[in-house]
């Protein structure tokens, strides 16, 4: 077979080395004749030896075709040589260096929005109204002082967010409203007595 029929191909990328050799000759058996010795048939007279980063593999024998792919670490570059030996003298050597795969740009995960738990206000304790019997006087009515029991703050293991409203302001407002209603009630009672 002529030399142009041999088809050697060695290709690389950052993660592999591929070899494909096609249309090579094998040795056919020939009987001895004219003083020449007999030739034994050999179905695999061709060889491939691969060296990667200075480490050589054992020669692999093949016949008419050979195909193989070797995986490479893509994070670094590698030197390689592929030596093709043929029985008919069409030997070839392929040598080069692979290129490392590009390092991917790390993607930055989006910053999660912090979840702020809603703070529910502790309801103000209900203060029962104090019944005060007004003492009729000729000059002025003095409303009885209302004393609200001091609420005990609930034990908490975490800090509450500052909302601008004090937990003490609710009982104070409630006591003020109660005192105004009591005073208005006494004033109305006095007017109804006069009438």
GROMACS .gro file of C-alpha atoms in nm:
model
  195
    1UNK     CA    1   0.000   0.000   0.000
    2UNK     CA    2   0.143   0.347  -0.079
    3UNK     CA    3   0.240   0.587   0.202
    4UNK     CA    4  -0.040   0.835   0.137
    5UNK     CA    5  -0.293   0.571   0.238
    6UNK     CA    6  -0.172   0.584   0.599
    7UNK     CA    7  -0.384   0.826   0.800
    8UNK     CA    8  -0.230   0.927   1.135
    9UNK     CA    9  -0.412   1.177   1.358
   10UNK     CA   10  -0.321   1.300   1.707
   11UNK     CA   11  -0.540   1.570   1.865
   12UNK     CA   12  -0.547   1.726   2.211
   13UNK     CA   13  -0.755   1.958   2.418
   14UNK     CA   14  -0.711   2.062   2.780
   15UNK     CA   15  -0.857   1.735   2.916
   16UNK     CA   16  -0.760   1.462   2.666
   17UNK     CA   17  -0.511   1.323   2.414
   18UNK     CA   18  -0.672   1.137   2.122
   19UNK     CA   19  -0.499   0.914   1.865
   20UNK     CA   20  -0.647   0.761   1.551
   21UNK     CA   21  -0.440   0.566   1.299
   22UNK     CA   22  -0.613   0.416   0.996
   23UNK     CA   23  -0.519   0.228   0.677
   24UNK     CA   24  -0.198   0.068   0.799
   25UNK     CA   25  -0.060  -0.258   0.663
   26UNK     CA   26  -0.036  -0.597   0.822
   27UNK     CA   27   0.213  -0.868   0.725
   28UNK     CA   28   0.078  -1.146   0.511
   29UNK     CA   29   0.236  -1.490   0.525
   30UNK     CA   30   0.477  -1.569   0.240
   31UNK     CA   31   0.635  -1.905   0.166
   32UNK     CA   32   1.008  -1.933   0.122
   33UNK     CA   33   1.112  -1.889  -0.240
   34UNK     CA   34   1.422  -1.810  -0.440
   35UNK     CA   35   1.648  -1.835  -0.142
   36UNK     CA   36   1.436  -1.603   0.070
   37UNK     CA   37   1.306  -1.736   0.398
   38UNK     CA   38   0.934  -1.775   0.464
   39UNK     CA   39   0.757  -1.479   0.623
   40UNK     CA   40   0.510  -1.548   0.901
   41UNK     CA   41   0.182  -1.360   0.906
   42UNK     CA   42   0.156  -1.083   1.166
   43UNK     CA   43  -0.182  -0.920   1.221
   44UNK     CA   44  -0.037  -0.657   1.460
   45UNK     CA   45   0.300  -0.546   1.326
   46UNK     CA   46   0.262  -0.174   1.413
   47UNK     CA   47   0.320  -0.011   1.755
   48UNK     CA   48   0.220   0.303   1.945
   49UNK     CA   49   0.415   0.431   2.246
   50UNK     CA   50   0.274   0.725   2.442
   51UNK     CA   51   0.478   0.938   2.685
   52UNK     CA   52   0.301   1.196   2.904
   53UNK     CA   53   0.502   1.428   3.131
   54UNK     CA   54   0.807   1.202   3.093
   55UNK     CA   55   0.626   0.877   3.182
   56UNK     CA   56   0.619   0.629   2.891
   57UNK     CA   57   0.356   0.361   2.849
   58UNK     CA   58   0.434   0.013   2.723
   59UNK     CA   59   0.417  -0.010   2.342
   60UNK     CA   60   0.076  -0.114   2.214
   61UNK     CA   61   0.064  -0.335   1.904
   62UNK     CA   62  -0.203  -0.284   1.639
   63UNK     CA   63  -0.290  -0.397   1.289
   64UNK     CA   64  -0.474  -0.186   1.029
   65UNK     CA   65  -0.635   0.064   1.271
   66UNK     CA   66  -0.583   0.201   1.619
   67UNK     CA   67  -0.790   0.453   1.820
   68UNK     CA   68  -0.749   0.561   2.181
   69UNK     CA   69  -0.822   0.860   2.404
   70UNK     CA   70  -0.630   0.930   2.726
   71UNK     CA   71  -0.786   1.158   2.990
   72UNK     CA   72  -0.567   1.442   3.120
   73UNK     CA   73  -0.587   1.667   3.424
   74UNK     CA   74  -0.718   1.990   3.274
   75UNK     CA   75  -0.589   2.211   3.555
   76UNK     CA   76  -0.229   2.197   3.428
   77UNK     CA   77  -0.052   2.170   3.093
   78UNK     CA   78   0.115   1.841   2.992
   79UNK     CA   79   0.401   1.747   2.758
   80UNK     CA   80   0.339   1.444   2.542
   81UNK     CA   81   0.489   1.241   2.261
   82UNK     CA   82   0.323   0.971   2.053
   83UNK     CA   83   0.568   0.747   1.866
   84UNK     CA   84   0.414   0.546   1.583
   85UNK     CA   85   0.627   0.254   1.463
   86UNK     CA   86   0.523   0.071   1.145
   87UNK     CA   87   0.667  -0.246   0.992
   88UNK     CA   88   0.687  -0.080   0.649
   89UNK     CA   89   0.896   0.221   0.759
   90UNK     CA   90   0.633   0.494   0.781
   91UNK     CA   91   0.716   0.585   1.139
   92UNK     CA   92   0.594   0.917   1.288
   93UNK     CA   93   0.648   1.106   1.612
   94UNK     CA   94   0.396   1.359   1.743
   95UNK     CA   95   0.517   1.575   2.032
   96UNK     CA   96   0.373   1.890   2.186
   97UNK     CA   97   0.240   2.046   2.507
   98UNK     CA   98  -0.127   2.065   2.597
   99UNK     CA   99  -0.279   2.386   2.729
  100UNK     CA  100  -0.447   2.395   3.071
  101UNK     CA  101  -0.819   2.460   3.072
  102UNK     CA  102  -0.910   2.821   3.150
  103UNK     CA  103  -0.995   2.876   3.513
  104UNK     CA  104  -1.364   2.959   3.538
  105UNK     CA  105  -1.446   3.289   3.698
  106UNK     CA  106  -1.606   3.207   4.032
  107UNK     CA  107  -1.963   3.319   4.044
  108UNK     CA  108  -2.050   3.526   4.345
  109UNK     CA  109  -2.373   3.406   4.503
  110UNK     CA  110  -2.621   3.684   4.571
  111UNK     CA  111  -2.610   3.819   4.923
  112UNK     CA  112  -2.919   3.693   5.101
  113UNK     CA  113  -3.147   3.956   5.246
  114UNK     CA  114  -3.143   3.921   5.624
  115UNK     CA  115  -3.474   3.808   5.764
  116UNK     CA  116  -3.580   4.030   6.050
  117UNK     CA  117  -3.842   3.863   6.268
  118UNK     CA  118  -4.142   4.081   6.336
  119UNK     CA  119  -4.158   4.197   6.693
  120UNK     CA  120  -4.501   4.186   6.845
  121UNK     CA  121  -4.558   4.416   7.134
  122UNK     CA  122  -4.657   4.264   7.464
  123UNK     CA  123  -5.013   4.373   7.532
  124UNK     CA  124  -5.050   4.608   7.823
  125UNK     CA  125  -5.205   4.457   8.133
  126UNK     CA  126  -5.568   4.549   8.181
  127UNK     CA  127  -5.611   4.769   8.486
  128UNK     CA  128  -5.950   4.725   8.649
  129UNK     CA  129  -6.121   5.055   8.724
  130UNK     CA  130  -6.104   5.171   9.083
  131UNK     CA  131  -6.443   5.260   9.226
  132UNK     CA  132  -6.410   5.577   9.423
  133UNK     CA  133  -6.706   5.727   9.599
  134UNK     CA  134  -6.691   6.103   9.562
  135UNK     CA  135  -6.730   6.305   9.877
  136UNK     CA  136  -6.963   6.597   9.822
  137UNK     CA  137  -6.795   6.921   9.909
  138UNK     CA  138  -6.903   7.271   9.863
  139UNK     CA  139  -6.591   7.391   9.689
  140UNK     CA  140  -6.429   7.141   9.451
  141UNK     CA  141  -6.422   6.774   9.379
  142UNK     CA  142  -6.082   6.607   9.408
  143UNK     CA  143  -6.061   6.284   9.206
  144UNK     CA  144  -5.906   5.988   9.380
  145UNK     CA  145  -5.557   5.900   9.266
  146UNK     CA  146  -5.544   5.587   9.053
  147UNK     CA  147  -5.247   5.363   9.109
  148UNK     CA  148  -5.175   5.106   8.841
  149UNK     CA  149  -4.974   4.801   8.937
  150UNK     CA  150  -4.632   4.803   8.780
  151UNK     CA  151  -4.620   4.536   8.510
  152UNK     CA  152  -4.335   4.292   8.532
  153UNK     CA  153  -4.142   4.265   8.208
  154UNK     CA  154  -4.147   3.920   8.053
  155UNK     CA  155  -3.815   3.742   8.058
  156UNK     CA  156  -3.666   3.736   7.710
  157UNK     CA  157  -3.358   3.566   7.573
  158UNK     CA  158  -3.316   3.810   7.289
  159UNK     CA  159  -3.305   4.184   7.252
  160UNK     CA  160  -3.614   4.352   7.109
  161UNK     CA  161  -3.580   4.602   6.831
  162UNK     CA  162  -3.614   4.969   6.931
  163UNK     CA  163  -3.945   5.090   6.788
  164UNK     CA  164  -3.965   5.427   6.958
  165UNK     CA  165  -4.257   5.329   7.184
  166UNK     CA  166  -4.186   5.241   7.545
  167UNK     CA  167  -4.375   4.954   7.701
  168UNK     CA  168  -4.442   5.183   7.999
  169UNK     CA  169  -4.619   5.444   7.786
  170UNK     CA  170  -4.924   5.222   7.723
  171UNK     CA  171  -5.020   5.180   8.091
  172UNK     CA  172  -4.949   5.550   8.153
  173UNK     CA  173  -5.182   5.654   7.870
  174UNK     CA  174  -5.446   5.409   7.991
  175UNK     CA  175  -5.426   5.550   8.345
  176UNK     CA  176  -5.454   5.908   8.212
  177UNK     CA  177  -5.761   5.822   8.005
  178UNK     CA  178  -5.917   5.645   8.303
  179UNK     CA  179  -5.855   5.948   8.527
  180UNK     CA  180  -6.010   6.182   8.267
  181UNK     CA  181  -6.317   5.959   8.232
  182UNK     CA  182  -6.353   5.940   8.610
  183UNK     CA  183  -6.324   6.318   8.639
  184UNK     CA  184  -6.578   6.372   8.360
  185UNK     CA  185  -6.813   6.127   8.528
  186UNK     CA  186  -6.787   6.312   8.860
  187UNK     CA  187  -6.848   6.646   8.689
  188UNK     CA  188  -7.159   6.512   8.515
  189UNK     CA  189  -7.287   6.361   8.839
  190UNK     CA  190  -7.249   6.695   9.014
  191UNK     CA  191  -7.437   6.881   8.742
  192UNK     CA  192  -7.721   6.632   8.750
  193UNK     CA  193  -7.749   6.681   9.129
  194UNK     CA  194  -7.780   7.056   9.095
  195UNK     CA  195  -8.042   7.031   8.831
   0.00000   0.00000   0.00000
